[in-house]
Coordinates of C-alpha atoms and ligand atoms in Angstrom, one line a residue:
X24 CA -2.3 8.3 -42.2
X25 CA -0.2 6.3 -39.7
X26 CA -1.3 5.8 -36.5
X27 CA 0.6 3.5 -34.2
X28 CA -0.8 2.2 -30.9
X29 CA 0.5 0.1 -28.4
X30 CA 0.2 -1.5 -24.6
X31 CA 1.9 -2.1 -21.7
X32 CA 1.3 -4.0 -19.0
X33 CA 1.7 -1.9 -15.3
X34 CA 3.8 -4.1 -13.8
X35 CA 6.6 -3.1 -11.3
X36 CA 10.4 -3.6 -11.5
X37 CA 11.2 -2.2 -15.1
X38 CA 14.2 -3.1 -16.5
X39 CA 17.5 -2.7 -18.8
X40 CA 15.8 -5.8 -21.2
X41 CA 12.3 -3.6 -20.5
X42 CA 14.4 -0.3 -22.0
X43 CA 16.4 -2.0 -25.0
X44 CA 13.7 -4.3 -26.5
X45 CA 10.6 -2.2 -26.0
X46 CA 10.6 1.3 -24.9
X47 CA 13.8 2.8 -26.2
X48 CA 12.1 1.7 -29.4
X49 CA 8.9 3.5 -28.7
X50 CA 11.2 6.7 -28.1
X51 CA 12.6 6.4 -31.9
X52 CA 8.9 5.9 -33.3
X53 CA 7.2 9.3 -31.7
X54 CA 9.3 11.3 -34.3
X55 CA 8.2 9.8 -37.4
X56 CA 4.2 8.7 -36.5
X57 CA 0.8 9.5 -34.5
X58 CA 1.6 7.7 -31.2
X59 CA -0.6 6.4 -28.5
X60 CA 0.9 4.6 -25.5
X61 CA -1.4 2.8 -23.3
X62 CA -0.7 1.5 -19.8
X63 CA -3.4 -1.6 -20.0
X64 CA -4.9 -1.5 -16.7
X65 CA -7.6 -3.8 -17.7
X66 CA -4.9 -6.1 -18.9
X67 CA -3.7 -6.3 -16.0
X68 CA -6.5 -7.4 -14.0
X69 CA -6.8 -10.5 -15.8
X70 CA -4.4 -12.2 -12.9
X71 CA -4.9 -11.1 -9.4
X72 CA -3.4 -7.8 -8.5
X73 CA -2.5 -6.2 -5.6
X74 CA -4.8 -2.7 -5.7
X75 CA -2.0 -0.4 -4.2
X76 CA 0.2 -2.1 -6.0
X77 CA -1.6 -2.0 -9.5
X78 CA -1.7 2.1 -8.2
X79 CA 1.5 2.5 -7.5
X80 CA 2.9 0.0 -10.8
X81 CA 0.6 2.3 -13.3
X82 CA 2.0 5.5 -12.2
X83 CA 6.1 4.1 -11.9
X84 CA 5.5 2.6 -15.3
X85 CA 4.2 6.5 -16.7
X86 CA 6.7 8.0 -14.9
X87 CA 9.7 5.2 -16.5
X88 CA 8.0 5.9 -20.1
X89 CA 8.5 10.0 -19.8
X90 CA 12.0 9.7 -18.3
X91 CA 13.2 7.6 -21.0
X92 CA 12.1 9.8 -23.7
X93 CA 8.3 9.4 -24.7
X94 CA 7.2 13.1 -24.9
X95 CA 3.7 13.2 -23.4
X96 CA 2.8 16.4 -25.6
X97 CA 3.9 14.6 -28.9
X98 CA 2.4 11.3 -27.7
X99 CA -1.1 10.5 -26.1
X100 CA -0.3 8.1 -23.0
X101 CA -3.0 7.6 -20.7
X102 CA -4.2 4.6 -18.8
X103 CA -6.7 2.1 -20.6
X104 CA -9.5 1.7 -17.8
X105 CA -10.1 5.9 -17.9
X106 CA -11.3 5.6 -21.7
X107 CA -14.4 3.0 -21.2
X108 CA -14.7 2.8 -24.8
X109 CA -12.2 -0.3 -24.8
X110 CA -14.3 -2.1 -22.6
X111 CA -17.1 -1.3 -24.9
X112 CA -15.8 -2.5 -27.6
X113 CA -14.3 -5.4 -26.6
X114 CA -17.8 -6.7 -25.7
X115 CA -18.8 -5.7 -29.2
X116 CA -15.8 -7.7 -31.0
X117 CA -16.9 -10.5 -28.7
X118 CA -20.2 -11.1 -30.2
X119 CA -18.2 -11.7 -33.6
X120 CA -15.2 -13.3 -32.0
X121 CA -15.1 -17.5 -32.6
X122 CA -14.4 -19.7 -29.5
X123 CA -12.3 -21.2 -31.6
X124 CA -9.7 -18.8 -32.6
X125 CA -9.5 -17.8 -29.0
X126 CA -9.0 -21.6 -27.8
X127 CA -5.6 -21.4 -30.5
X128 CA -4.0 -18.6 -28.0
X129 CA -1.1 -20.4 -26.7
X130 CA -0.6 -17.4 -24.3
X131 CA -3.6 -18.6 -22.6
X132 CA -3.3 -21.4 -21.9
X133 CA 0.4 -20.6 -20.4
X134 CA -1.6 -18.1 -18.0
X135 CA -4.3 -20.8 -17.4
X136 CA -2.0 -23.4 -16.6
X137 CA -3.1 -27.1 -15.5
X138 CA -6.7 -25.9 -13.9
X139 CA -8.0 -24.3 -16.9
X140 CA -11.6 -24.7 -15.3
X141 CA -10.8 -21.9 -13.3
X142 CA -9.2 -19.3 -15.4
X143 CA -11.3 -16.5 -15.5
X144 CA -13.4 -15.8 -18.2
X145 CA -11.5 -12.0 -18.7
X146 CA -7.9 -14.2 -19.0
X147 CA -9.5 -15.9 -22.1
X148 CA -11.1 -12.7 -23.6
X149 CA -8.0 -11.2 -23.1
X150 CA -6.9 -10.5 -26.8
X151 CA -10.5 -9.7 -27.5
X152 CA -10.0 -6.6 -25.6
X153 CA -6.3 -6.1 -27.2
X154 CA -8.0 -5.9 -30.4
X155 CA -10.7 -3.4 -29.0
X156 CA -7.5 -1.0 -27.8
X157 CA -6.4 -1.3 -31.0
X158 CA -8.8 -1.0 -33.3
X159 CA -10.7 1.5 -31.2
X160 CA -8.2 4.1 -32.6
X161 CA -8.3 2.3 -36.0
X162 CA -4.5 1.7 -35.5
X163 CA -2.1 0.8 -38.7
X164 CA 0.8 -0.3 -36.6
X165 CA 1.5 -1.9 -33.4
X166 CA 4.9 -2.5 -32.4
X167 CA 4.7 -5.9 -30.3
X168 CA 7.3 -8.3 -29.1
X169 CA 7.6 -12.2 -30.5
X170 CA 5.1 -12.9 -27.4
X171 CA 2.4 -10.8 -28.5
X172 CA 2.4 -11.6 -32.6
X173 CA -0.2 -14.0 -32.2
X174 CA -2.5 -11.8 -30.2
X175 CA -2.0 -9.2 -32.9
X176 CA -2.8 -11.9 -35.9
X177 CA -5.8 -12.2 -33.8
X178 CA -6.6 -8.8 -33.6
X179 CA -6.2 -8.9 -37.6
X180 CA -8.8 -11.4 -38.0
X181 CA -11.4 -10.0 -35.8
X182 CA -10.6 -6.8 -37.8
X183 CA -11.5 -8.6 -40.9
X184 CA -14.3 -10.4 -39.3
X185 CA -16.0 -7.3 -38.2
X186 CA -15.9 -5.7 -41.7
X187 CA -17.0 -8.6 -43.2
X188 CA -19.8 -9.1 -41.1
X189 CA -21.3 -5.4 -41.5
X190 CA -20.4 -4.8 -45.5
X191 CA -18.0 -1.9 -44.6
X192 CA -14.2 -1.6 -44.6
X193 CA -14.1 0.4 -41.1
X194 CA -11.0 -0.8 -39.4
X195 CA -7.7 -1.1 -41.1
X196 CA -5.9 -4.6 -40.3
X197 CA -2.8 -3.6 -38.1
X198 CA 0.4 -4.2 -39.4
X199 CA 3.2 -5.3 -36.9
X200 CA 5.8 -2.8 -36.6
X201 CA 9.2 -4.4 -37.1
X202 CA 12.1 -2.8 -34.6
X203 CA 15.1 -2.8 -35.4
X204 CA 17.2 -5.9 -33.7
X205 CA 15.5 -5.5 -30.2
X206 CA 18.2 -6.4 -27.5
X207 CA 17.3 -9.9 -25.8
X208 CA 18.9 -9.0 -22.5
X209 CA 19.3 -11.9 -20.4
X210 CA 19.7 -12.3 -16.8
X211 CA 23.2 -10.6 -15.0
X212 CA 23.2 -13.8 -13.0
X213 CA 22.4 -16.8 -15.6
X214 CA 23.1 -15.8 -19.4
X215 CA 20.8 -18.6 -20.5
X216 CA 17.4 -17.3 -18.8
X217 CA 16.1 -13.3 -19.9
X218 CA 16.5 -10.9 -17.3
X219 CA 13.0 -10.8 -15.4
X220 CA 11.3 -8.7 -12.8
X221 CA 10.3 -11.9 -11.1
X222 CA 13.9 -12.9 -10.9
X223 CA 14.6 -13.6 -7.1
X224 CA 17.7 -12.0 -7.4
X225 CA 17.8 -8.7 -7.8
X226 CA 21.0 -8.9 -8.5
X227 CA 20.1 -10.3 -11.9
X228 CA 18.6 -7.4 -12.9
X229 CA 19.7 -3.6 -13.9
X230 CA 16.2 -1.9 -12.5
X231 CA 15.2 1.3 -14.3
X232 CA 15.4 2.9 -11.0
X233 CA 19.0 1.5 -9.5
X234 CA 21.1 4.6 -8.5
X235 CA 24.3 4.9 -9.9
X236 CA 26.1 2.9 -7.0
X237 CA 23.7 0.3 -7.8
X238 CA 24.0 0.0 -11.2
X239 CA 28.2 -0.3 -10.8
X240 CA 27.9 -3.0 -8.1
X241 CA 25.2 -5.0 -10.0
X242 CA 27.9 -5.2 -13.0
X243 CA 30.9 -6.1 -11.0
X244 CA 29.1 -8.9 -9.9
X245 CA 27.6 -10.1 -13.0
X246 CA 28.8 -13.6 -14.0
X247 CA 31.2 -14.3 -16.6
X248 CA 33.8 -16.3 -17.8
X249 CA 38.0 -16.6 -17.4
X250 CA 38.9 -16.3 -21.0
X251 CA 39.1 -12.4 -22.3
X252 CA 37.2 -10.9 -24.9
X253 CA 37.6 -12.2 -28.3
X254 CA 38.3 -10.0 -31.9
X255 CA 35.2 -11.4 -33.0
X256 CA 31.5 -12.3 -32.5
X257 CA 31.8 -16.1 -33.0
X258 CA 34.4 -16.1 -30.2
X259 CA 31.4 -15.2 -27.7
X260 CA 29.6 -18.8 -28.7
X261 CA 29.0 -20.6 -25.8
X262 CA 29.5 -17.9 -23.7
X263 CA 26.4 -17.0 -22.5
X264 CA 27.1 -14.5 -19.8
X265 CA 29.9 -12.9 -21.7
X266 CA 27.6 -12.8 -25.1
X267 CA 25.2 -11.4 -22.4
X268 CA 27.8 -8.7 -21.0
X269 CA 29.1 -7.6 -24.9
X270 CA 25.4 -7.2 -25.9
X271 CA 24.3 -5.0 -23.5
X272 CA 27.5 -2.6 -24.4
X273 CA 26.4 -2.8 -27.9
X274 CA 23.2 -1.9 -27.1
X275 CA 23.6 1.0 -24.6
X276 CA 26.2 2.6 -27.0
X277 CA 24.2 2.2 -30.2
X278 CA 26.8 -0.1 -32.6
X279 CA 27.1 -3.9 -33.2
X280 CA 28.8 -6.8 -31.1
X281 CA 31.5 -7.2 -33.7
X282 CA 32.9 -3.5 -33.1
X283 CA 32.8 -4.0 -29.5
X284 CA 34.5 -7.0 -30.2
X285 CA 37.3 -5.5 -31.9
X286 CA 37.8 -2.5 -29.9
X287 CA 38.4 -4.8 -26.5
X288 CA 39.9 -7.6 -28.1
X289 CA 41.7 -9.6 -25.9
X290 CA 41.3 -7.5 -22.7
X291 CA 40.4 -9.2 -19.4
X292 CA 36.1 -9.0 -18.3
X293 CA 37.4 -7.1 -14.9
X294 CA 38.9 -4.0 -17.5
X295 CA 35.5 -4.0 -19.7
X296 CA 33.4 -4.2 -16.8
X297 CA 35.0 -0.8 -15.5
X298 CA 33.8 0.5 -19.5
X299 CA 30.7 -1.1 -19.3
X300 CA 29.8 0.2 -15.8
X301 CA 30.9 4.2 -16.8
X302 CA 28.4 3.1 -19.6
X303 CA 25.5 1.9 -18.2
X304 CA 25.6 4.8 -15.3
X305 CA 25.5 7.4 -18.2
X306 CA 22.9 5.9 -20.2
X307 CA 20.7 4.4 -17.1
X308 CA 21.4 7.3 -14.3
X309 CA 19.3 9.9 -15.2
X310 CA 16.3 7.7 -16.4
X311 CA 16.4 6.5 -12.8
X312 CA 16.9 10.3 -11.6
X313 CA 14.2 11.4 -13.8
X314 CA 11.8 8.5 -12.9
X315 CA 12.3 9.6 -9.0
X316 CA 11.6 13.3 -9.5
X317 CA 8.4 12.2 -11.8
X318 CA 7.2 10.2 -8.8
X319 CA 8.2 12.6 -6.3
X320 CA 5.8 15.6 -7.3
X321 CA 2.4 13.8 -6.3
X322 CA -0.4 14.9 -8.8
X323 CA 2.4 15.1 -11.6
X324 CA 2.3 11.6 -13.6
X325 CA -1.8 11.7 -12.5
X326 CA -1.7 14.9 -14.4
X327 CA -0.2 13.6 -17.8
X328 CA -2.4 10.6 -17.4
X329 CA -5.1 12.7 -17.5
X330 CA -4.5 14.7 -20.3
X331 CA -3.7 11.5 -22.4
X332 CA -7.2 10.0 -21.1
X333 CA -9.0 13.4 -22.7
X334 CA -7.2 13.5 -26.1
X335 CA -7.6 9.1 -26.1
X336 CA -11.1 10.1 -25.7
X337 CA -12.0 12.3 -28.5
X338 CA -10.5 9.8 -30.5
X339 CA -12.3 7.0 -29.0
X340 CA -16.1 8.6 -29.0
X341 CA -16.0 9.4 -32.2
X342 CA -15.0 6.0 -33.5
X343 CA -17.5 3.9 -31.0
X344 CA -20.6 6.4 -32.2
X345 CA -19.4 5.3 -35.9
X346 CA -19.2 1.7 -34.8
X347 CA -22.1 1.9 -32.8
X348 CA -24.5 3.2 -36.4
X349 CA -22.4 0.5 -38.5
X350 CA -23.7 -2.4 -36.0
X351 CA -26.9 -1.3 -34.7
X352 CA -26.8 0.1 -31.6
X353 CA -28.5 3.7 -30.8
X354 CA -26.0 6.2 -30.2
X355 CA -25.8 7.7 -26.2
Ligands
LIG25 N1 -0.8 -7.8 -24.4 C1 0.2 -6.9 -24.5 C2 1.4 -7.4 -23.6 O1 1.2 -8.1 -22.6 C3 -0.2 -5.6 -23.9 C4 -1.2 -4.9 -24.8 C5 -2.5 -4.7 -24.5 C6 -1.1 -4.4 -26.1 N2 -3.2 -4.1 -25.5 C7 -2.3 -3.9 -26.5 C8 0.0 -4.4 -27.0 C9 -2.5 -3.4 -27.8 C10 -0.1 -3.8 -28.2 C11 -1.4 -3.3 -28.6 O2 2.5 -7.0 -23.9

């Protein structure tokens, strides 16, 4: 049996790069396999947050989920800090963890930066706990991005470790869900940087929750070039923001660059901006509407949260009282 699991950070200001290389994925994957979405809270809390923030980030980031297609019936999505057993286990896979395979995590020591002396102790142990979420539900797959397939290699080994350790082949080594070409989506503004929440611009960005007026004046402004479209993909070479541009039609209406290539060949970036536009407000609009009316009815998203943290939970006590016999531990 198939179970896929997966995390996401609650940060604010989701985006079009957000939708087409992660969660529009997570969308296609409900239909074919066991999925649980978690909002890692805990994560989260590994840099300083904002409290209200943090609130108001894990709720917008439900809400964006559901309006873009996760089914919260099909799917469990629930918020990691409700379900303590990830804690639990992460102190458990600790004991068994190597200083050393954490001190490889290149991710760290981006996070750490120059003063690594004063990274917190929870920024280091941070994949520690990513392999608790998964392996908590003894997970097969976990679709990551290219940032997060060293964390998961990790979470493979401590997998490994754990079974070695105790004699017993308890948790299944989780396999990396390929996606299908995920969209790098760069910024509206630069085509050589990825489009970014932190971007100070906001013009850089299509935000899941632009309006429609907001979405068409982001794309008129977007930067391109003077020459028109070419007939074929290698005519987009260094042509960032146009490559950029092209890409994102691909992506919103589900073919390749090369037929969006040949179908405006030759026409000016003012006339496929027009296309483009109509495009992106009938793809993007009603997430945005639906994300507003989610957020709108207070108790609603808190609601669904819930219900994921219960079903998460069944899951969860079941496999921590298991874990608990195989290492020693009296059960609660
Ligand atoms: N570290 C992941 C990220 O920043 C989020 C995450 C936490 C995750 N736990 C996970 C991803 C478990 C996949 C599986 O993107």
């Amino acid at each position: 049996m198939n179970r896929i699991f997966s995390g996401v950070q609650p940060t604010g200001n989701l985006h079009l790069g957000n939708y087409l290389g992660a969660i529009r994925n997570w969308v296609t994957l409900q239909e074919d396999f066991e999925c649980i979405f978690c909002i890692v809270d805990l994560h989260a809390i590994t840099l300083p947050q904002n409290p209200e923030e943090l609130h108001a980030h894990t709720r917008e980031v439900t809400a964006a989920y559901i309006a873009a297609g996760i089914d919260p019936e099909k799917c469990i999505i629930f918020n990691q800090s409700t379900v303590p057993e990830h804690s639990e286990l992460a102190w458990m896979l600790a004991c068994i963890t190597p200083l050393g395979w954490l001190n490889r995590m290149t991710q760290f020591k981006e996070k750490a930066g120059k003063h690594r002396e004063n990274a917190g102790l929870g920024l280091y142990a941070y994949p520690v706990l990513m392999a608790a979420d998964i392996l908590l539900y003894r997970a097969t797959h976990v679709p990551v991005g290219d940032d997060q397939k060293q964390h998961l290699e990790l979470s493979r080994d401590i997998a490994g470790a754990f079974n070695r350790q105790y004699g017993i082949d308890y948790f299944p080594l989780p396999e990396p869900q390929i996606l299908g070409a995920a969209t790098r989506v760069m910024s509206l503004r630069d085509g050589a940087s990825k489009m970014s929440k932190s971007d100070g611009s906001d013009y850089s960005r299509l935000n899941l929750t632009d309006d429609d007026d907001a979405i068409a004046l982001k794309i008129r402004k977007a930067r391109t070039d003077a020459d028109p479209l070419p007939g074929t993909s290698a005519g987009l070479e260094g042509r960032d923001e146009a490559a950029n541009l092209v890409g994102i039609y691909a992506a919103l209406s589900e073919t390749s660059v090369e037929e969006v290539c040949r179908q405006f060949a030759g026409k000016m970036f003012s006339q496929f901006k027009n296309e483009l536009s109509d495009l992106a407000v009938e793809r993007m609009g009603p997430i945005a509407r639906k994300i507003r009316e989610l957020t709108a009815e207070t108790g609603h998203v808190d609601g669904i949260l819930r219900n994921g943290a219960e079903r998460a939970g069944v899951i969860a006590k079941r496999h921590l009282g298991e874990i608990r016999d195989i290492v020693g531990l009296l059960r609660t």
